[in-house]
């Protein structure tokens, strides 16, 4: 299809009133488009002139067969819908297309369908298909990606839209990005140096029109399969200016911005039966916490300790059996603190805590000397939720939210289900308020 023909197609679509689709500013970046023939698939046994069905022919057998099959299927579906009225001259079907990209490796076609029926409102729809011209097969987004594209795109979009929130974006939609799956991508195309994905997504906006996100290829180079990295011999037609262009890689999950506010959630007296819920909530919102564990509870919960460490959380020492440490002999402190250090290291394959929180915050010079002499820091707090006393999730939630401030260390207990429920509610709200939920050691480094 020539440039002129393309413009005629586009102009024609505009004139027949397809609005709200993504064809506002068609431009061709390259005039050296390989020859693409146009075929039509007008049906028989109906009023033929009421059908204007067109599809491209690339000269690639299986791709051309698939495109023709698509056009015929759309036509058959329309005729089936008409039933007895298929001879009504007021019923019309228009199927037009645009070749969005045509390179050596891939080609992307958008079909625009307009169904006009005498007894119904006009129905407009759009379908985008991308083909691998070498394997002669249709590509879904998962076919061009490797690794874990869900997590990659989730973090990419989360970071981007945190900075540039789309109009009408809700907090829920924002957090849904962290659970992103590529199923939400309706179509895509590979340009010279971009991967453009299209959503019909309520994840991105309450507005129902398609959303287009253009991502620079260098940003997706880690997840784009090598054979799709370079397809730069092609011609590209920008269907519209993309709503969003992403040219920065997502931050690593544990990167901290020192200029933004941060606080530390700390969980004492575990691990226990509810600790995994806290870990789930932290992981879901890319947050981290510090767990001051009781040494004697560690050997039976090595899996939880490993999860803490692997998730980027901090594990601290909270004595072997929650003893009052002041006045204890060095030998007893070796048991309370030293044995706990060893238990944590054994359970995690070598993680060595650097933070010690004495039970009840009880210290004397002997205990403080022992702690510092063994490479540990005393880790106290500046917000006590008294969650052991108030077993009320709503009250605890209010206590956390009410005391949140930059640099705060909030004391909680992951052994109480009410506290865990409050934390599950508070974490997304704290993140939404811009808090970075960091570990004790991270907080010390930056505050
Ligand atoms: Zn405690």
GROMACS .gro file of C-alpha atoms and ligand atoms in nm:
model
  448
    1UNK     CA    1   0.000   0.000   0.000
    2UNK     CA    2   0.139   0.338  -0.095
    3UNK     CA    3   0.152   0.636   0.132
    4UNK     CA    4  -0.122   0.804  -0.071
    5UNK     CA    5  -0.346   0.499  -0.048
    6UNK     CA    6  -0.286   0.482   0.323
    7UNK     CA    7  -0.388   0.841   0.368
    8UNK     CA    8  -0.700   0.775   0.167
    9UNK     CA    9  -0.784   0.482   0.389
   10UNK     CA   10  -0.730   0.688   0.700
   11UNK     CA   11  -0.919   0.985   0.560
   12UNK     CA   12  -1.200   0.754   0.461
   13UNK     CA   13  -1.222   0.615   0.810
   14UNK     CA   14  -1.232   0.961   0.955
   15UNK     CA   15  -1.505   1.065   0.715
   16UNK     CA   16  -1.725   0.769   0.793
   17UNK     CA   17  -1.708   0.873   1.150
   18UNK     CA   18  -1.482   0.636   1.336
   19UNK     CA   19  -1.409   0.847   1.635
   20UNK     CA   20  -1.242   0.772   1.961
   21UNK     CA   21  -0.998   0.534   1.798
   22UNK     CA   22  -0.630   0.594   1.789
   23UNK     CA   23  -0.598   0.743   1.443
   24UNK     CA   24  -0.570   1.106   1.524
   25UNK     CA   25  -0.231   1.190   1.371
   26UNK     CA   26  -0.122   0.932   1.117
   27UNK     CA   27   0.228   0.990   0.991
   28UNK     CA   28   0.472   0.771   0.804
   29UNK     CA   29   0.825   0.774   0.936
   30UNK     CA   30   0.959   0.594   0.632
   31UNK     CA   31   0.841   0.605   0.275
   32UNK     CA   32   1.030   0.290   0.176
   33UNK     CA   33   0.750   0.056   0.266
   34UNK     CA   34   0.781  -0.288   0.110
   35UNK     CA   35   0.506  -0.355  -0.138
   36UNK     CA   36   0.189  -0.479   0.024
   37UNK     CA   37  -0.102  -0.576  -0.194
   38UNK     CA   38  -0.460  -0.515  -0.096
   39UNK     CA   39  -0.716  -0.787  -0.125
   40UNK     CA   40  -1.084  -0.781  -0.066
   41UNK     CA   41  -1.304  -1.057   0.062
   42UNK     CA   42  -1.649  -0.945  -0.030
   43UNK     CA   43  -1.906  -1.213   0.032
   44UNK     CA   44  -2.151  -1.364  -0.210
   45UNK     CA   45  -2.522  -1.423  -0.160
   46UNK     CA   46  -2.576  -1.086   0.007
   47UNK     CA   47  -2.594  -0.730  -0.122
   48UNK     CA   48  -2.228  -0.725  -0.214
   49UNK     CA   49  -2.189  -0.353  -0.254
   50UNK     CA   50  -2.272  -0.311   0.114
   51UNK     CA   51  -1.951  -0.490   0.206
   52UNK     CA   52  -1.619  -0.320   0.192
   53UNK     CA   53  -1.375  -0.575   0.325
   54UNK     CA   54  -1.005  -0.523   0.281
   55UNK     CA   55  -0.695  -0.689   0.415
   56UNK     CA   56  -0.325  -0.668   0.331
   57UNK     CA   57  -0.125  -0.931   0.147
   58UNK     CA   58   0.241  -0.949   0.247
   59UNK     CA   59   0.341  -1.230   0.015
   60UNK     CA   60   0.409  -1.449   0.320
   61UNK     CA   61   0.187  -1.750   0.278
   62UNK     CA   62   0.070  -1.838   0.627
   63UNK     CA   63   0.041  -1.477   0.736
   64UNK     CA   64  -0.165  -1.390   0.430
   65UNK     CA   65  -0.387  -1.692   0.492
   66UNK     CA   66  -0.442  -1.584   0.852
   67UNK     CA   67  -0.526  -1.227   0.751
   68UNK     CA   68  -0.773  -1.343   0.490
   69UNK     CA   69  -0.928  -1.584   0.739
   70UNK     CA   70  -0.970  -1.298   0.983
   71UNK     CA   71  -1.147  -1.084   0.723
   72UNK     CA   72  -1.373  -1.370   0.616
   73UNK     CA   73  -1.454  -1.457   0.977
   74UNK     CA   74  -1.555  -1.099   1.057
   75UNK     CA   75  -1.776  -1.096   0.748
   76UNK     CA   76  -1.936  -1.429   0.830
   77UNK     CA   77  -2.003  -1.317   1.186
   78UNK     CA   78  -2.176  -1.004   1.061
   79UNK     CA   79  -2.392  -1.195   0.813
   80UNK     CA   80  -2.484  -1.443   1.087
   81UNK     CA   81  -2.591  -1.154   1.309
   82UNK     CA   82  -2.816  -1.019   1.034
   83UNK     CA   83  -3.007  -1.343   0.996
   84UNK     CA   84  -3.317  -1.280   0.783
   85UNK     CA   85  -3.209  -0.919   0.726
   86UNK     CA   86  -2.902  -0.999   0.527
   87UNK     CA   87  -3.074  -0.863   0.212
   88UNK     CA   88  -3.160  -0.534   0.382
   89UNK     CA   89  -2.965  -0.275   0.185
   90UNK     CA   90  -2.922  -0.058   0.495
   91UNK     CA   91  -2.691  -0.311   0.659
   92UNK     CA   92  -2.326  -0.246   0.585
   93UNK     CA   93  -1.993  -0.378   0.698
   94UNK     CA   94  -1.666  -0.191   0.649
   95UNK     CA   95  -1.338  -0.356   0.739
   96UNK     CA   96  -1.028  -0.145   0.675
   97UNK     CA   97  -0.676  -0.179   0.794
   98UNK     CA   98  -0.350   0.001   0.853
   99UNK     CA   99  -0.006  -0.157   0.855
  100UNK     CA  100   0.147  -0.012   1.168
  101UNK     CA  101   0.486  -0.173   1.124
  102UNK     CA  102   0.644  -0.378   0.849
  103UNK     CA  103   0.998  -0.489   0.911
  104UNK     CA  104   1.218  -0.779   0.817
  105UNK     CA  105   1.105  -0.977   1.118
  106UNK     CA  106   0.761  -0.856   1.222
  107UNK     CA  107   0.455  -0.690   1.076
  108UNK     CA  108   0.165  -0.539   1.266
  109UNK     CA  109  -0.179  -0.478   1.121
  110UNK     CA  110  -0.470  -0.294   1.277
  111UNK     CA  111  -0.818  -0.367   1.147
  112UNK     CA  112  -1.094  -0.114   1.194
  113UNK     CA  113  -1.440  -0.256   1.176
  114UNK     CA  114  -1.760  -0.059   1.133
  115UNK     CA  115  -2.091  -0.242   1.155
  116UNK     CA  116  -2.391  -0.043   1.035
  117UNK     CA  117  -2.731  -0.202   1.088
  118UNK     CA  118  -3.070  -0.057   1.021
  119UNK     CA  119  -3.198  -0.167   1.360
  120UNK     CA  120  -2.892  -0.104   1.580
  121UNK     CA  121  -2.647   0.170   1.674
  122UNK     CA  122  -2.325   0.165   1.472
  123UNK     CA  123  -2.066  -0.066   1.625
  124UNK     CA  124  -1.698   0.020   1.591
  125UNK     CA  125  -1.419  -0.212   1.688
  126UNK     CA  126  -1.048  -0.250   1.642
  127UNK     CA  127  -0.815  -0.549   1.633
  128UNK     CA  128  -0.439  -0.542   1.629
  129UNK     CA  129  -0.230  -0.837   1.517
  130UNK     CA  130   0.145  -0.878   1.503
  131UNK     CA  131   0.307  -1.151   1.295
  132UNK     CA  132   0.652  -1.299   1.284
  133UNK     CA  133   0.722  -1.298   0.911
  134UNK     CA  134   0.997  -1.558   0.943
  135UNK     CA  135   0.810  -1.818   1.147
  136UNK     CA  136   0.487  -1.707   0.974
  137UNK     CA  137   0.294  -1.711   1.299
  138UNK     CA  138   0.096  -1.460   1.499
  139UNK     CA  139   0.280  -1.325   1.802
  140UNK     CA  140   0.134  -1.257   2.141
  141UNK     CA  141   0.328  -1.028   2.371
  142UNK     CA  142   0.451  -1.327   2.574
  143UNK     CA  143   0.612  -1.470   2.260
  144UNK     CA  144   0.862  -1.186   2.225
  145UNK     CA  145   0.956  -1.172   2.594
  146UNK     CA  146   1.175  -1.380   2.821
  147UNK     CA  147   1.238  -1.388   3.195
  148UNK     CA  148   0.951  -1.264   3.410
  149UNK     CA  149   0.775  -1.000   3.199
  150UNK     CA  150   0.485  -0.964   3.444
  151UNK     CA  151   0.710  -0.845   3.723
  152UNK     CA  152   0.917  -0.638   3.484
  153UNK     CA  153   0.619  -0.452   3.338
  154UNK     CA  154   0.452  -0.426   3.678
  155UNK     CA  155   0.751  -0.244   3.824
  156UNK     CA  156   0.805  -0.043   3.507
  157UNK     CA  157   0.448   0.088   3.499
  158UNK     CA  158   0.431   0.129   3.877
  159UNK     CA  159   0.741   0.346   3.883
  160UNK     CA  160   0.637   0.544   3.578
  161UNK     CA  161   0.278   0.612   3.679
  162UNK     CA  162   0.382   0.692   4.034
  163UNK     CA  163   0.566   0.984   3.879
  164UNK     CA  164   0.310   1.063   3.608
  165UNK     CA  165  -0.028   0.949   3.734
  166UNK     CA  166  -0.284   0.913   3.455
  167UNK     CA  167  -0.602   1.115   3.475
  168UNK     CA  168  -0.867   0.941   3.682
  169UNK     CA  169  -0.619   0.694   3.826
  170UNK     CA  170  -0.732   0.541   4.154
  171UNK     CA  171  -0.513   0.406   4.431
  172UNK     CA  172  -0.644   0.056   4.363
  173UNK     CA  173  -0.554   0.082   3.994
  174UNK     CA  174  -0.212   0.206   4.092
  175UNK     CA  175  -0.143  -0.090   4.319
  176UNK     CA  176  -0.293  -0.332   4.067
  177UNK     CA  177   0.007  -0.250   3.851
  178UNK     CA  178   0.224  -0.445   4.094
  179UNK     CA  179   0.017  -0.752   4.011
  180UNK     CA  180   0.033  -0.673   3.641
  181UNK     CA  181   0.004  -0.954   3.389
  182UNK     CA  182   0.070  -0.921   3.019
  183UNK     CA  183  -0.286  -1.045   2.957
  184UNK     CA  184  -0.386  -0.679   2.988
  185UNK     CA  185  -0.193  -0.596   2.672
  186UNK     CA  186  -0.431  -0.612   2.376
  187UNK     CA  187  -0.183  -0.543   2.103
  188UNK     CA  188   0.173  -0.435   2.045
  189UNK     CA  189   0.420  -0.349   1.778
  190UNK     CA  190   0.794  -0.330   1.750
  191UNK     CA  191   0.930  -0.013   1.595
  192UNK     CA  192   1.285   0.092   1.519
  193UNK     CA  193   1.377   0.157   1.878
  194UNK     CA  194   1.047   0.114   2.058
  195UNK     CA  195   0.804  -0.146   2.181
  196UNK     CA  196   0.456   0.002   2.182
  197UNK     CA  197   0.183  -0.172   2.377
  198UNK     CA  198  -0.184  -0.100   2.364
  199UNK     CA  199  -0.437  -0.150   2.639
  200UNK     CA  200  -0.808  -0.141   2.648
  201UNK     CA  201  -0.744  -0.122   3.009
  202UNK     CA  202  -0.935  -0.005   3.308
  203UNK     CA  203  -0.611  -0.062   3.491
  204UNK     CA  204  -0.485   0.260   3.344
  205UNK     CA  205  -0.788   0.482   3.331
  206UNK     CA  206  -1.161   0.487   3.379
  207UNK     CA  207  -1.184   0.624   3.028
  208UNK     CA  208  -1.264   0.340   2.797
  209UNK     CA  209  -1.058   0.431   2.492
  210UNK     CA  210  -0.741   0.248   2.406
  211UNK     CA  211  -0.427   0.353   2.584
  212UNK     CA  212  -0.094   0.345   2.411
  213UNK     CA  213   0.235   0.321   2.594
  214UNK     CA  214   0.557   0.349   2.401
  215UNK     CA  215   0.861   0.196   2.568
  216UNK     CA  216   1.213   0.253   2.445
  217UNK     CA  217   1.374  -0.077   2.346
  218UNK     CA  218   1.677  -0.013   2.564
  219UNK     CA  219   1.441  -0.016   2.864
  220UNK     CA  220   1.307  -0.361   2.775
  221UNK     CA  221   1.636  -0.506   2.651
  222UNK     CA  222   1.653  -0.742   2.948
  223UNK     CA  223   1.316  -0.902   2.870
  224UNK     CA  224   1.297  -0.875   2.491
  225UNK     CA  225   1.413  -1.191   2.312
  226UNK     CA  226   1.727  -1.129   2.102
  227UNK     CA  227   1.554  -1.204   1.771
  228UNK     CA  228   1.314  -0.914   1.836
  229UNK     CA  229   1.573  -0.664   1.955
  230UNK     CA  230   1.657  -0.537   1.608
  231UNK     CA  231   1.390  -0.514   1.341
  232UNK     CA  232   1.494  -0.180   1.209
  233UNK     CA  233   1.463  -0.231   0.836
  234UNK     CA  234   1.097  -0.159   0.848
  235UNK     CA  235   0.847   0.113   0.788
  236UNK     CA  236   0.644   0.245   1.071
  237UNK     CA  237   0.325   0.438   1.090
  238UNK     CA  238   0.258   0.617   1.412
  239UNK     CA  239  -0.114   0.566   1.465
  240UNK     CA  240  -0.122   0.845   1.715
  241UNK     CA  241   0.107   1.010   1.958
  242UNK     CA  242   0.136   0.761   2.242
  243UNK     CA  243  -0.021   0.876   2.564
  244UNK     CA  244   0.292   0.775   2.751
  245UNK     CA  245   0.655   0.724   2.658
  246UNK     CA  246   0.876   0.537   2.901
  247UNK     CA  247   1.249   0.573   2.855
  248UNK     CA  248   1.376   0.496   3.205
  249UNK     CA  249   1.425   0.149   3.348
  250UNK     CA  250   1.238   0.063   3.668
  251UNK     CA  251   1.429   0.120   3.987
  252UNK     CA  252   1.553  -0.188   4.169
  253UNK     CA  253   1.292  -0.277   4.430
  254UNK     CA  254   1.518  -0.187   4.721
  255UNK     CA  255   1.644   0.146   4.593
  256UNK     CA  256   1.573   0.425   4.838
  257UNK     CA  257   1.529   0.791   4.754
  258UNK     CA  258   1.687   0.981   5.046
  259UNK     CA  259   1.494   1.295   4.953
  260UNK     CA  260   1.159   1.123   5.015
  261UNK     CA  261   1.012   1.043   5.354
  262UNK     CA  262   1.069   0.702   5.508
  263UNK     CA  263   0.985   0.507   5.820
  264UNK     CA  264   1.062   0.166   5.967
  265UNK     CA  265   0.796  -0.087   6.062
  266UNK     CA  266   0.943  -0.327   6.319
  267UNK     CA  267   0.792  -0.655   6.433
  268UNK     CA  268   0.892  -0.815   6.763
  269UNK     CA  269   0.853  -1.152   6.932
  270UNK     CA  270   0.810  -1.368   6.620
  271UNK     CA  271   0.838  -1.552   6.402
  272UNK     CA  272   0.493  -1.697   6.447
  273UNK     CA  273   0.183  -1.816   6.272
  274UNK     CA  274   0.092  -1.474   6.126
  275UNK     CA  275   0.437  -1.360   6.016
  276UNK     CA  276   0.389  -1.476   5.658
  277UNK     CA  277   0.090  -1.242   5.624
  278UNK     CA  278   0.314  -0.949   5.712
  279UNK     CA  279   0.571  -1.069   5.460
  280UNK     CA  280   0.300  -1.100   5.195
  281UNK     CA  281   0.180  -0.744   5.257
  282UNK     CA  282   0.532  -0.603   5.252
  283UNK     CA  283   0.620  -0.786   4.931
  284UNK     CA  284   0.302  -0.677   4.755
  285UNK     CA  285   0.384  -0.311   4.802
  286UNK     CA  286   0.761  -0.332   4.756
  287UNK     CA  287   0.801  -0.247   5.123
  288UNK     CA  288   1.045  -0.382   5.381
  289UNK     CA  289   1.036  -0.434   5.753
  290UNK     CA  290   1.257  -0.543   6.039
  291UNK     CA  291   1.179  -0.856   6.238
  292UNK     CA  292   1.323  -0.880   6.589
  293UNK     CA  293   1.295  -1.252   6.641
  294UNK     CA  294   1.304  -1.467   6.954
  295UNK     CA  295   1.596  -1.710   6.923
  296UNK     CA  296   1.416  -2.020   7.049
  297UNK     CA  297   1.144  -1.971   6.783
  298UNK     CA  298   1.392  -1.957   6.498
  299UNK     CA  299   1.490  -2.325   6.445
  300UNK     CA  300   1.130  -2.431   6.376
  301UNK     CA  301   1.070  -2.142   6.136
  302UNK     CA  302   1.376  -2.144   5.912
  303UNK     CA  303   1.152  -2.106   5.604
  304UNK     CA  304   1.007  -1.781   5.737
  305UNK     CA  305   1.350  -1.648   5.829
  306UNK     CA  306   1.473  -1.724   5.477
  307UNK     CA  307   1.171  -1.548   5.331
  308UNK     CA  308   1.245  -1.240   5.539
  309UNK     CA  309   1.603  -1.224   5.419
  310UNK     CA  310   1.529  -1.310   5.054
  311UNK     CA  311   1.258  -1.043   5.048
  312UNK     CA  312   1.505  -0.772   5.145
  313UNK     CA  313   1.381  -0.742   5.502
  314UNK     CA  314   1.604  -0.716   5.805
  315UNK     CA  315   1.624  -0.973   6.083
  316UNK     CA  316   1.723  -0.850   6.427
  317UNK     CA  317   1.806  -1.020   6.755
  318UNK     CA  318   1.545  -1.004   7.033
  319UNK     CA  319   1.713  -1.250   7.278
  320UNK     CA  320   1.666  -1.625   7.312
  321UNK     CA  321   1.358  -1.629   7.533
  322UNK     CA  322   1.258  -1.264   7.581
  323UNK     CA  323   1.462  -1.227   7.897
  324UNK     CA  324   1.516  -0.916   8.105
  325UNK     CA  325   1.880  -0.865   8.016
  326UNK     CA  326   2.003  -0.611   8.277
  327UNK     CA  327   2.202  -0.779   8.552
  328UNK     CA  328   2.270  -1.099   8.358
  329UNK     CA  329   2.620  -1.246   8.359
  330UNK     CA  330   2.829  -1.250   8.046
  331UNK     CA  331   2.767  -1.623   8.021
  332UNK     CA  332   2.390  -1.571   8.028
  333UNK     CA  333   2.418  -1.289   7.772
  334UNK     CA  334   2.610  -1.531   7.551
  335UNK     CA  335   2.309  -1.762   7.569
  336UNK     CA  336   2.048  -1.492   7.518
  337UNK     CA  337   2.220  -1.293   7.246
  338UNK     CA  338   2.499  -1.513   7.112
  339UNK     CA  339   2.284  -1.827   7.071
  340UNK     CA  340   2.018  -1.620   6.894
  341UNK     CA  341   2.277  -1.483   6.651
  342UNK     CA  342   2.386  -1.839   6.573
  343UNK     CA  343   2.028  -1.966   6.533
  344UNK     CA  344   1.947  -1.691   6.283
  345UNK     CA  345   2.267  -1.754   6.091
  346UNK     CA  346   2.202  -2.129   6.081
  347UNK     CA  347   1.842  -2.086   5.966
  348UNK     CA  348   1.928  -1.844   5.687
  349UNK     CA  349   2.251  -1.989   5.558
  350UNK     CA  350   2.477  -1.723   5.703
  351UNK     CA  351   2.281  -1.402   5.756
  352UNK     CA  352   2.430  -1.214   6.051
  353UNK     CA  353   2.202  -0.966   6.231
  354UNK     CA  354   2.346  -0.627   6.314
  355UNK     CA  355   2.056  -0.498   6.522
  356UNK     CA  356   1.965  -0.607   6.875
  357UNK     CA  357   1.645  -0.497   7.043
  358UNK     CA  358   1.657  -0.578   7.415
  359UNK     CA  359   1.322  -0.708   7.544
  360UNK     CA  360   1.118  -0.430   7.707
  361UNK     CA  361   1.389  -0.190   7.589
  362UNK     CA  362   1.562  -0.277   7.915
  363UNK     CA  363   1.930  -0.187   7.917
  364UNK     CA  364   2.210  -0.127   8.159
  365UNK     CA  365   2.573  -0.045   8.092
  366UNK     CA  366   2.673  -0.413   8.102
  367UNK     CA  367   2.412  -0.514   7.845
  368UNK     CA  368   2.488  -0.215   7.622
  369UNK     CA  369   2.860  -0.298   7.643
  370UNK     CA  370   2.797  -0.660   7.550
  371UNK     CA  371   2.580  -0.564   7.252
  372UNK     CA  372   2.828  -0.312   7.115
  373UNK     CA  373   3.118  -0.548   7.185
  374UNK     CA  374   2.960  -0.811   6.962
  375UNK     CA  375   2.914  -0.593   6.655
  376UNK     CA  376   2.551  -0.514   6.724
  377UNK     CA  377   2.359  -0.191   6.755
  378UNK     CA  378   2.087  -0.125   7.010
  379UNK     CA  379   1.762  -0.087   6.816
  380UNK     CA  380   1.492   0.097   7.007
  381UNK     CA  381   1.181   0.269   6.870
  382UNK     CA  382   1.007   0.604   6.889
  383UNK     CA  383   0.647   0.495   6.834
  384UNK     CA  384   0.495   0.232   7.063
  385UNK     CA  385   0.154   0.124   6.935
  386UNK     CA  386   0.094  -0.082   7.254
  387UNK     CA  387  -0.056  -0.338   7.021
  388UNK     CA  388   0.000  -0.616   7.278
  389UNK     CA  389  -0.245  -0.432   7.503
  390UNK     CA  390  -0.503  -0.313   7.247
  391UNK     CA  391  -0.609  -0.616   7.045
  392UNK     CA  392  -0.815  -0.407   6.806
  393UNK     CA  393  -0.716  -0.390   6.439
  394UNK     CA  394  -0.900  -0.062   6.372
  395UNK     CA  395  -0.742   0.107   6.671
  396UNK     CA  396  -0.398  -0.020   6.571
  397UNK     CA  397  -0.446   0.097   6.213
  398UNK     CA  398  -0.530   0.445   6.342
  399UNK     CA  399  -0.232   0.432   6.574
  400UNK     CA  400   0.008   0.347   6.290
  401UNK     CA  401  -0.135   0.605   6.053
  402UNK     CA  402  -0.157   0.871   6.322
  403UNK     CA  403   0.203   0.828   6.430
  404UNK     CA  404   0.358   0.793   6.085
  405UNK     CA  405   0.622   1.056   6.014
  406UNK     CA  406   0.957   1.073   5.841
  407UNK     CA  407   1.225   0.889   6.037
  408UNK     CA  408   0.991   0.710   6.275
  409UNK     CA  409   1.049   0.358   6.406
  410UNK     CA  410   0.715   0.193   6.482
  411UNK     CA  411   0.701  -0.096   6.728
  412UNK     CA  412   0.456  -0.375   6.646
  413UNK     CA  413   0.422  -0.747   6.716
  414UNK     CA  414   0.364  -0.993   6.434
  415UNK     CA  415   0.236  -1.253   6.684
  416UNK     CA  416  -0.101  -1.073   6.724
  417UNK     CA  417  -0.351  -1.119   6.438
  418UNK     CA  418  -0.505  -0.780   6.516
  419UNK     CA  419  -0.168  -0.614   6.462
  420UNK     CA  420  -0.113  -0.808   6.141
  421UNK     CA  421  -0.454  -0.702   6.008
  422UNK     CA  422  -0.378  -0.338   6.094
  423UNK     CA  423  -0.045  -0.364   5.914
  424UNK     CA  424  -0.210  -0.517   5.607
  425UNK     CA  425  -0.436  -0.211   5.591
  426UNK     CA  426  -0.170   0.044   5.678
  427UNK     CA  427   0.105  -0.059   5.434
  428UNK     CA  428  -0.077   0.041   5.111
  429UNK     CA  429  -0.198   0.364   5.270
  430UNK     CA  430   0.151   0.456   5.394
  431UNK     CA  431   0.296   0.382   5.050
  432UNK     CA  432   0.020   0.589   4.892
  433UNK     CA  433   0.117   0.878   5.119
  434UNK     CA  434   0.468   0.856   4.979
  435UNK     CA  435   0.641   0.673   5.262
  436UNK     CA  436   0.926   0.442   5.181
  437UNK     CA  437   0.896   0.153   5.423
  438UNK     CA  438   1.256   0.072   5.504
  439UNK     CA  439   1.452  -0.144   5.746
  440UNK     CA  440   1.616  -0.024   6.067
  441UNK     CA  441   1.961  -0.028   5.910
  442UNK     CA  442   1.838   0.159   5.603
  443UNK     CA  443   1.672   0.420   5.823
  444UNK     CA  444   1.995   0.465   6.018
  445UNK     CA  445   2.186   0.511   5.696
  446UNK     CA  446   1.958   0.787   5.565
  447UNK     CA  447   1.822   0.954   5.878
  448LIG    ZN1  448   0.943  -0.821   7.272
   0.00000   0.00000   0.00000
